[in-house]
Tab-separated table of C-alpha atoms and ligand atoms in Angstrom:
chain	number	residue	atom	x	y	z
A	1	UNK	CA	11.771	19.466	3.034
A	2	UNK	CA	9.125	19.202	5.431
A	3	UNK	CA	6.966	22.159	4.836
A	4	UNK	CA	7.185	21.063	0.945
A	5	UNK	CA	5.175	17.620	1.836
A	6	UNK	CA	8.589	15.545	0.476
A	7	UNK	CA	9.139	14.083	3.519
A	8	UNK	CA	6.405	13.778	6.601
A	9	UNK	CA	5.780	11.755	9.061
A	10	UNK	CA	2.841	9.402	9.182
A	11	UNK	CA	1.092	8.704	12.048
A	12	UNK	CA	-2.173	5.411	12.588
A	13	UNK	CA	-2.910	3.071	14.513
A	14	UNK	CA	-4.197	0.532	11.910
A	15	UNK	CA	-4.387	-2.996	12.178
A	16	UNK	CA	-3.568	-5.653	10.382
A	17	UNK	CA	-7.488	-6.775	10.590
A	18	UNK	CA	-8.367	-3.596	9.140
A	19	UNK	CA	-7.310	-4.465	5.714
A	20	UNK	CA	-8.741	-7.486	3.462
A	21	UNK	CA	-6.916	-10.057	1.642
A	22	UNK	CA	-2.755	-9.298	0.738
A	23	UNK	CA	-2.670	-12.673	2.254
A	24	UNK	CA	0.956	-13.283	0.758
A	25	UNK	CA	1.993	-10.072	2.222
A	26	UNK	CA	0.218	-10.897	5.626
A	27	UNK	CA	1.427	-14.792	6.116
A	28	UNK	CA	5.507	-12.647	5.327
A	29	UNK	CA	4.947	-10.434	8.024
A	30	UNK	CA	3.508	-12.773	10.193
A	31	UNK	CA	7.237	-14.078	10.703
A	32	UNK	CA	8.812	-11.160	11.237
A	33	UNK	CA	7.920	-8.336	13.988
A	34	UNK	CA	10.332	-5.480	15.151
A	35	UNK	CA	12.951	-7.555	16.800
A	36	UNK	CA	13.632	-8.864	13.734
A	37	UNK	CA	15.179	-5.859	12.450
A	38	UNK	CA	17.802	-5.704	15.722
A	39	UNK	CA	17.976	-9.988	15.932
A	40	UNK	CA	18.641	-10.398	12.665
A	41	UNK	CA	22.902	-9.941	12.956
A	42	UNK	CA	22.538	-12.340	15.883
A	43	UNK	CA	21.139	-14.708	13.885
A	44	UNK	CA	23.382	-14.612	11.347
A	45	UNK	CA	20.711	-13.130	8.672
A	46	UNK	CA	21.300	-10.337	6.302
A	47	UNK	CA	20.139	-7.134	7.417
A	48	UNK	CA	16.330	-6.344	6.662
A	49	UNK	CA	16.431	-4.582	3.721
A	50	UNK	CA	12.936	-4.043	2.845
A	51	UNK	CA	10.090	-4.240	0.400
A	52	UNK	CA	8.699	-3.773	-2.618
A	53	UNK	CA	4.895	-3.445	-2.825
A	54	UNK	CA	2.771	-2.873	-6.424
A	55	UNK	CA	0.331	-3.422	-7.750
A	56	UNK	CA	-3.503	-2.031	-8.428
A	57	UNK	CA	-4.594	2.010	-7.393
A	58	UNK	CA	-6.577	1.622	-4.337
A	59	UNK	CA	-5.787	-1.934	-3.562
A	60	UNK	CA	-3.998	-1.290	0.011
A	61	UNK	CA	-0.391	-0.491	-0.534
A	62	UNK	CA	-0.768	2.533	1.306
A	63	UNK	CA	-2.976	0.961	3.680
A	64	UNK	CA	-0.192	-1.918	4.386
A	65	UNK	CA	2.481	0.144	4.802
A	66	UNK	CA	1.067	2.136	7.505
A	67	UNK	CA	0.172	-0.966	9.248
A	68	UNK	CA	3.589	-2.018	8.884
A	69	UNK	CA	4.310	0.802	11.084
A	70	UNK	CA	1.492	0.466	13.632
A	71	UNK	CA	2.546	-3.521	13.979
A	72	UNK	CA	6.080	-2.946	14.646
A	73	UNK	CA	5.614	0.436	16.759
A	74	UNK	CA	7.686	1.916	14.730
A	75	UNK	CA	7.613	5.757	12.917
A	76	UNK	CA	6.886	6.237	9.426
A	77	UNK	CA	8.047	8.607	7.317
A	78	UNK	CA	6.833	8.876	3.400
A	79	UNK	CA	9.229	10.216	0.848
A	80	UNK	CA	6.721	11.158	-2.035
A	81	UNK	CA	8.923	10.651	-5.061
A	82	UNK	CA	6.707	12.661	-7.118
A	83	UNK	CA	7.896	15.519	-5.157
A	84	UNK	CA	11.130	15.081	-4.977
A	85	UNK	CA	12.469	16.630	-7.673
A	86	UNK	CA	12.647	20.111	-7.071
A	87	UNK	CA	14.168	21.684	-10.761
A	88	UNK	CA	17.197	23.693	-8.530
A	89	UNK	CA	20.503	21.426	-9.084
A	90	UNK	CA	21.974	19.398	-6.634
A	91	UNK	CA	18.537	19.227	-4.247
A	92	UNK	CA	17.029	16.810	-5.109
A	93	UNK	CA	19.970	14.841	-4.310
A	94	UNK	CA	19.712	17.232	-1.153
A	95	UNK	CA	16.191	15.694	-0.556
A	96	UNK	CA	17.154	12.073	-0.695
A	97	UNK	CA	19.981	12.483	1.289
A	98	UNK	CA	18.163	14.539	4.472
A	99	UNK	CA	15.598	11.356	4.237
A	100	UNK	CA	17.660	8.947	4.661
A	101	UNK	CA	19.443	10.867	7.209
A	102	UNK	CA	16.327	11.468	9.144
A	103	UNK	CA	14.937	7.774	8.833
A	104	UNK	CA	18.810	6.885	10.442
A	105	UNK	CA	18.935	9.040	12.965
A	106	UNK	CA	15.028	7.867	14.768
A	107	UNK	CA	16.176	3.948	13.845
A	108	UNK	CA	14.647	1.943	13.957
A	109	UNK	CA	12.271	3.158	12.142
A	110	UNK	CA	10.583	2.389	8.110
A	111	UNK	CA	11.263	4.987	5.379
A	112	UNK	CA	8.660	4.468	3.240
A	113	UNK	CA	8.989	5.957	-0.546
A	114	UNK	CA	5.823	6.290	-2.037
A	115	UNK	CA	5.068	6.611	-6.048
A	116	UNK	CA	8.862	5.282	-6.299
A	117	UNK	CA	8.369	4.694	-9.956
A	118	UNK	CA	7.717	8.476	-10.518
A	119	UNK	CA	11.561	9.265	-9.839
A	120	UNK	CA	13.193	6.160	-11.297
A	121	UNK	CA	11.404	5.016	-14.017
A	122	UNK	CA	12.952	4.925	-17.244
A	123	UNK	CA	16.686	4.694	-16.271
A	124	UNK	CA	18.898	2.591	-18.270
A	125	UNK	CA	21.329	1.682	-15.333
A	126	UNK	CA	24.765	3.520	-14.669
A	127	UNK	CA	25.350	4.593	-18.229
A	128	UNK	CA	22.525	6.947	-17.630
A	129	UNK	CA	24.116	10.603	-16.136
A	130	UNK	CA	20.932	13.070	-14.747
A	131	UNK	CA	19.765	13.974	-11.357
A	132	UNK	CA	17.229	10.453	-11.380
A	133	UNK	CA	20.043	8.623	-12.028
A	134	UNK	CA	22.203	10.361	-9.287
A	135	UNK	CA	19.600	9.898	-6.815
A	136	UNK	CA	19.117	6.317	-7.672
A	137	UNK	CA	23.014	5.525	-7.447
A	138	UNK	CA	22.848	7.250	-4.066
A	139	UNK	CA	19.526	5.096	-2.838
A	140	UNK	CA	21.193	1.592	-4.461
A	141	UNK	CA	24.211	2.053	-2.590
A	142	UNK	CA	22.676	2.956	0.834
A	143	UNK	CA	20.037	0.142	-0.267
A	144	UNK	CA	23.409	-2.023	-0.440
A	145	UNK	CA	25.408	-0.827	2.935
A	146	UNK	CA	22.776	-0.001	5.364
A	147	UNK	CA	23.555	-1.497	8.274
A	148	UNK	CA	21.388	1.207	10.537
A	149	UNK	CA	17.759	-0.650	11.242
A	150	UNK	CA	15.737	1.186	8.523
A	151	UNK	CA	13.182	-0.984	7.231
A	152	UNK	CA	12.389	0.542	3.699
A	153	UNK	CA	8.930	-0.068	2.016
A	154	UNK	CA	8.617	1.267	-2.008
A	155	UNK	CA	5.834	0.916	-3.587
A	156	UNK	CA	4.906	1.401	-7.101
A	157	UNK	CA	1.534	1.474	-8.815
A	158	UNK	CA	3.418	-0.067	-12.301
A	159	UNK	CA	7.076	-1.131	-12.224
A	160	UNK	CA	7.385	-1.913	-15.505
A	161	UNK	CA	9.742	1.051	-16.340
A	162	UNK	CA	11.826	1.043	-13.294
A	163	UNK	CA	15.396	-0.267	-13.669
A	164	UNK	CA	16.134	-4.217	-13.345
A	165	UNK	CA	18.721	-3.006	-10.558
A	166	UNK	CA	15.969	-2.456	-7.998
A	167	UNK	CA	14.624	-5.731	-8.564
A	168	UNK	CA	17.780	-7.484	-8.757
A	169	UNK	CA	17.575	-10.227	-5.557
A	170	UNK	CA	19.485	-8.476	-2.637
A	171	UNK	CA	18.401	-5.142	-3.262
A	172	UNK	CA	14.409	-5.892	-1.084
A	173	UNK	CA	13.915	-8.356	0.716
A	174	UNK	CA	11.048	-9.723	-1.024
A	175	UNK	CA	8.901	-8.002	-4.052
A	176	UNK	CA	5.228	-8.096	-3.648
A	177	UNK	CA	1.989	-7.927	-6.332
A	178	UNK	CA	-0.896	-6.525	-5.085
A	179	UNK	CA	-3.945	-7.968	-7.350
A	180	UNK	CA	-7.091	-7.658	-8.031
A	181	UNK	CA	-8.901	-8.704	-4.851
A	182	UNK	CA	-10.497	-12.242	-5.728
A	183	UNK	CA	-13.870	-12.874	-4.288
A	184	UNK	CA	-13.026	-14.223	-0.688
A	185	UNK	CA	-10.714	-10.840	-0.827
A	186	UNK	CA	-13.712	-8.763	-1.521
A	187	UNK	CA	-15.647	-10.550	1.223
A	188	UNK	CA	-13.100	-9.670	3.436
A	189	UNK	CA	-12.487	-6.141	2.368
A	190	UNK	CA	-16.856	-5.121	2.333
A	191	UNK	CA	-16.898	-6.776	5.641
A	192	UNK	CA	-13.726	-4.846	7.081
A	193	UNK	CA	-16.165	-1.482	5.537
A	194	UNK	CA	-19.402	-2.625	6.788
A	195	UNK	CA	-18.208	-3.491	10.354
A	196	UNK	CA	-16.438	-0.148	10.742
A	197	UNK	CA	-19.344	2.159	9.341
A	198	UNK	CA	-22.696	0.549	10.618
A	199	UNK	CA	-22.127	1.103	14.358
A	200	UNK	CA	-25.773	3.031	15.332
A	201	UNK	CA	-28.632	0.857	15.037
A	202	UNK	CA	-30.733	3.558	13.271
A	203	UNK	CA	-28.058	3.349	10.003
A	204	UNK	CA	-28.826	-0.650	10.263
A	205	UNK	CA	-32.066	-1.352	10.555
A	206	UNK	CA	-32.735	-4.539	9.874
A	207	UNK	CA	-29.244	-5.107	7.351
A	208	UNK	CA	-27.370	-8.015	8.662
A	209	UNK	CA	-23.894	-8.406	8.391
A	210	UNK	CA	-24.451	-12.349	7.289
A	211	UNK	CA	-21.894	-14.331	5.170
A	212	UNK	CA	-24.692	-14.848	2.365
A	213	UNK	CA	-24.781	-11.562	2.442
A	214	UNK	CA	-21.166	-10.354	1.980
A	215	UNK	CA	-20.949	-13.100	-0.702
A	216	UNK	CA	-24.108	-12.109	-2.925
A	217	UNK	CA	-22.313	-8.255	-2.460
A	218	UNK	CA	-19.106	-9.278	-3.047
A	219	UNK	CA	-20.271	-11.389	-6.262
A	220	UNK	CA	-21.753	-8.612	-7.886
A	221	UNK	CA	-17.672	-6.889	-7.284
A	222	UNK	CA	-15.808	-8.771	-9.339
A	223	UNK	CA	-13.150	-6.282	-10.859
A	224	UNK	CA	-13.375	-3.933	-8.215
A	225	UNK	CA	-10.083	-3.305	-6.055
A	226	UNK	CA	-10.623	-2.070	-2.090
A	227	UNK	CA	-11.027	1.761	-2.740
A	228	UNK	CA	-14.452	1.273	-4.890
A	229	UNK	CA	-15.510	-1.223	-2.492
A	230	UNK	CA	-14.961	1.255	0.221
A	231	UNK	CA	-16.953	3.917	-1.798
A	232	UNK	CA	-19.600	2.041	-2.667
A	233	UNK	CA	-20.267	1.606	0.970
A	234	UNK	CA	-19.807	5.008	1.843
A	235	UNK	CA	-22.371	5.403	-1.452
A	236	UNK	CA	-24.864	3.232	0.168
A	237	UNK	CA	-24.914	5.039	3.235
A	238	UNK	CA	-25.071	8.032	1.735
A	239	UNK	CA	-28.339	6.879	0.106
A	240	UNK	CA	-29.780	5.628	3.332
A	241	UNK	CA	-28.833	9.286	5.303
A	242	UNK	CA	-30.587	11.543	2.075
A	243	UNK	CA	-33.772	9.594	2.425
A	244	UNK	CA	-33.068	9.544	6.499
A	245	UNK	CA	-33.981	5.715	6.853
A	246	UNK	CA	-31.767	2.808	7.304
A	247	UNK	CA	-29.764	1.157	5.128
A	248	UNK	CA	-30.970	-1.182	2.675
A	249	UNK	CA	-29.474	-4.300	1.133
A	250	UNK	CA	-30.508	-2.715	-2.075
A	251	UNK	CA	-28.351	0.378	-1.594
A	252	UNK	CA	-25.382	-1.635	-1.702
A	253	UNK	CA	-26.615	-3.409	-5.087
A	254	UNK	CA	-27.314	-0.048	-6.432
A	255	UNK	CA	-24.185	1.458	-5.682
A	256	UNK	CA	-22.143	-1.465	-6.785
A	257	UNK	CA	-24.232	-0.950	-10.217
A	258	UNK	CA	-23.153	2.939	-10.006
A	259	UNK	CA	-19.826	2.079	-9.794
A	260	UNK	CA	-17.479	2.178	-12.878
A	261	UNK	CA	-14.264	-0.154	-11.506
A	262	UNK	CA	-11.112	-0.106	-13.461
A	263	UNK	CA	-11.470	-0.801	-17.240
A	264	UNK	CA	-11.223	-3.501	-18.805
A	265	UNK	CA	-7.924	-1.751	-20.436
A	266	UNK	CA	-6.403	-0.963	-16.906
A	267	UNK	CA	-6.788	-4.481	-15.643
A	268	UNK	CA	-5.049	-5.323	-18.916
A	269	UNK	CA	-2.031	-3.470	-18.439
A	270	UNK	CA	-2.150	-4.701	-15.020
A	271	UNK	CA	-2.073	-8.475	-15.980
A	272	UNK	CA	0.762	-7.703	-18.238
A	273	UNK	CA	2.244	-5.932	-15.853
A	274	UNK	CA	2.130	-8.986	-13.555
A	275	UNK	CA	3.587	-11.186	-16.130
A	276	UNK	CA	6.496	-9.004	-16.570
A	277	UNK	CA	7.248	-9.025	-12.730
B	1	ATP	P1	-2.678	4.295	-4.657
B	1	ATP	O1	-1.527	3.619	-5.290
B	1	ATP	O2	-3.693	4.831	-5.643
B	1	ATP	O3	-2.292	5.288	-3.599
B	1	ATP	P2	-3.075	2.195	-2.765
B	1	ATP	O4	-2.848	0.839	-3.315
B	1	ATP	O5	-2.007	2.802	-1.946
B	1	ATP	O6	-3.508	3.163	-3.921
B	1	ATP	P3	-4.735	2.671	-0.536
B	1	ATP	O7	-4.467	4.152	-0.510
B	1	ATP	O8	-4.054	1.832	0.462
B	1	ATP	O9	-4.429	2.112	-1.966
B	1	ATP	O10	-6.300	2.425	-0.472
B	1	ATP	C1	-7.256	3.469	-0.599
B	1	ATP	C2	-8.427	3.208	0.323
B	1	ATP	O11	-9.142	2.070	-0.153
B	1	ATP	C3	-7.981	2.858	1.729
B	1	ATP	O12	-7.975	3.981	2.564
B	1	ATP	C4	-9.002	1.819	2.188
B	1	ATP	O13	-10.057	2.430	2.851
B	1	ATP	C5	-9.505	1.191	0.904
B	1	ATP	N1	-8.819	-0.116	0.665
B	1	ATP	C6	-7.961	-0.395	-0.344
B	1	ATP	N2	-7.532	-1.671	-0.266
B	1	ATP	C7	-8.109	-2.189	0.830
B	1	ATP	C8	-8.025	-3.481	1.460
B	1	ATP	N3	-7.257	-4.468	0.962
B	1	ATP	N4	-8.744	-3.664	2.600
B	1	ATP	C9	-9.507	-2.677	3.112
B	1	ATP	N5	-9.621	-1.453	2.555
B	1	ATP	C10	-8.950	-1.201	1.428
């Protein structure tokens, strides 16, 4: 299961200020750190179940969740659902159940199931009889009785054809959009790129970091989500090294021109995505 890439662990040591905006999901785990997953019987809460995280390609989920992990010093592993059906009957079930077995046995720990749409989309609830539908049985009822500290994080690039069962209340803990990042988000985001890539003076020059700056950039982003803003950065820079000078404010305008962001149709089906969740 390992050597197939289905299950793996994931190691970094990102931080929270390494990612821009997903101030909802931010101020939500502000309140809780690992304890919470062992204080929360004392308390009298209901165990930590977990959450559900879509939204936009490229707008952080990944990112998040592995600073989920470095916050709470806690492992990762990443079930890719794409992979998880393997076509030989009876192992994919196999799969599910060695990765929940393995996130139990390191608990605490955060099983994180990546693409989860890819292997539950389209079910129709328990009427429903094939290997998805097996597998998601299995995951709803461990989702259910738990009781081992196994924080789960899904995310989902669309939801819209997973089964209402998932999202039923009691089943996460909380479900999360990630949007389109709005302008003080993209500020946020180019300044989290900037600050980590223009380290020698000889790549700056005389660019400056300034707020007027990152909000005349981050202007001319509207539409983009945190992966083009990250390559148009990396574009910029790329600009400055083939003409070996420093950067210029100008290579950041030109690359943001370069850069084709998600079409208009995308950000569509997004929005009606939203409205349905
Ligand atoms: P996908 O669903 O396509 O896998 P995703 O939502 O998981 O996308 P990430 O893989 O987290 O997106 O983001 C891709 C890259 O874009 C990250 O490695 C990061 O460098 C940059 N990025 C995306 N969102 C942000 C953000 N909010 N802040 C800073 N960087 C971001």
């Amino acid at each position: 299961i390992k050597k197939t890439g289905i299950l793996e662990f994931v190691t970094s040591d990102l931080k929270m200020e390494d990612i821009g905006g997903l101030e909802n999901l931010k101020r939500w785990l502000a309140k809780r750190n690992k304890s919470w997953l062992d204080s929360a019987r004392e308390y009298g809460l209901p165990a930590p179940k977990g959450v559900l995280i879509t939204g936009v390609p490229g707008g952080g989920k990944s990112l998040i969740s592995k600073a989920i992990s470095s916050m709470w010093h806690l492992p990762l592993l990443r079930l890719d659902m794409g992979k998880i059906f393997s076509g030989i009957v009876g192992s994919s079930e196999e799969n599910m159940r060695k990765a929940i077995y393995t996130a139990e046995a390191i608990a605490p720990s955060i099983l994180w199931i990546d693409e989860i749409e890819k292997g539950f989309s389209g079910l129709n609830g328990s009427g429903d009889s094939g290997t998805s539908s097996r597998i998601f049985g299995q995951f709803l009822t461990w989702m259910q009785e738990k009781t081992a500290p196994v924080f789960v994080i899904a995310t989902a690039n669309n939801i819209s054809g997973l089964p209402p069962e998932l999202m039923r209340k009691g089943r996460f803990d909380e479900i999360f959009f990630v949007d389109l990042p709005t302008l003080r988000e993209r500020k946020e985001i180019l300044h989290v790129h900037l600050k980590k890539r223009l380290t020698s003076p000889r790549v700056t020059g005389a660019f400056n970091i300034t707020d007027e700056v990152l909000q005349r950039l981050a202007d001319l982003c509207d539409g983009f989500v945190g992966a083009e803003i990250e390559q148009l950065v990396i574009d910029a820079l790329f600009e400055a090294y083939a003409n070996d000078r420093p950067v210029l404010y100008e290579d950041f305008e030109r690359a943001i021109q370069n850069t084709v962001p998600l079409s208009i149709t995308q950000a569509e089906q997004i929005r009606s995505i939203r409205e349905w969740a």
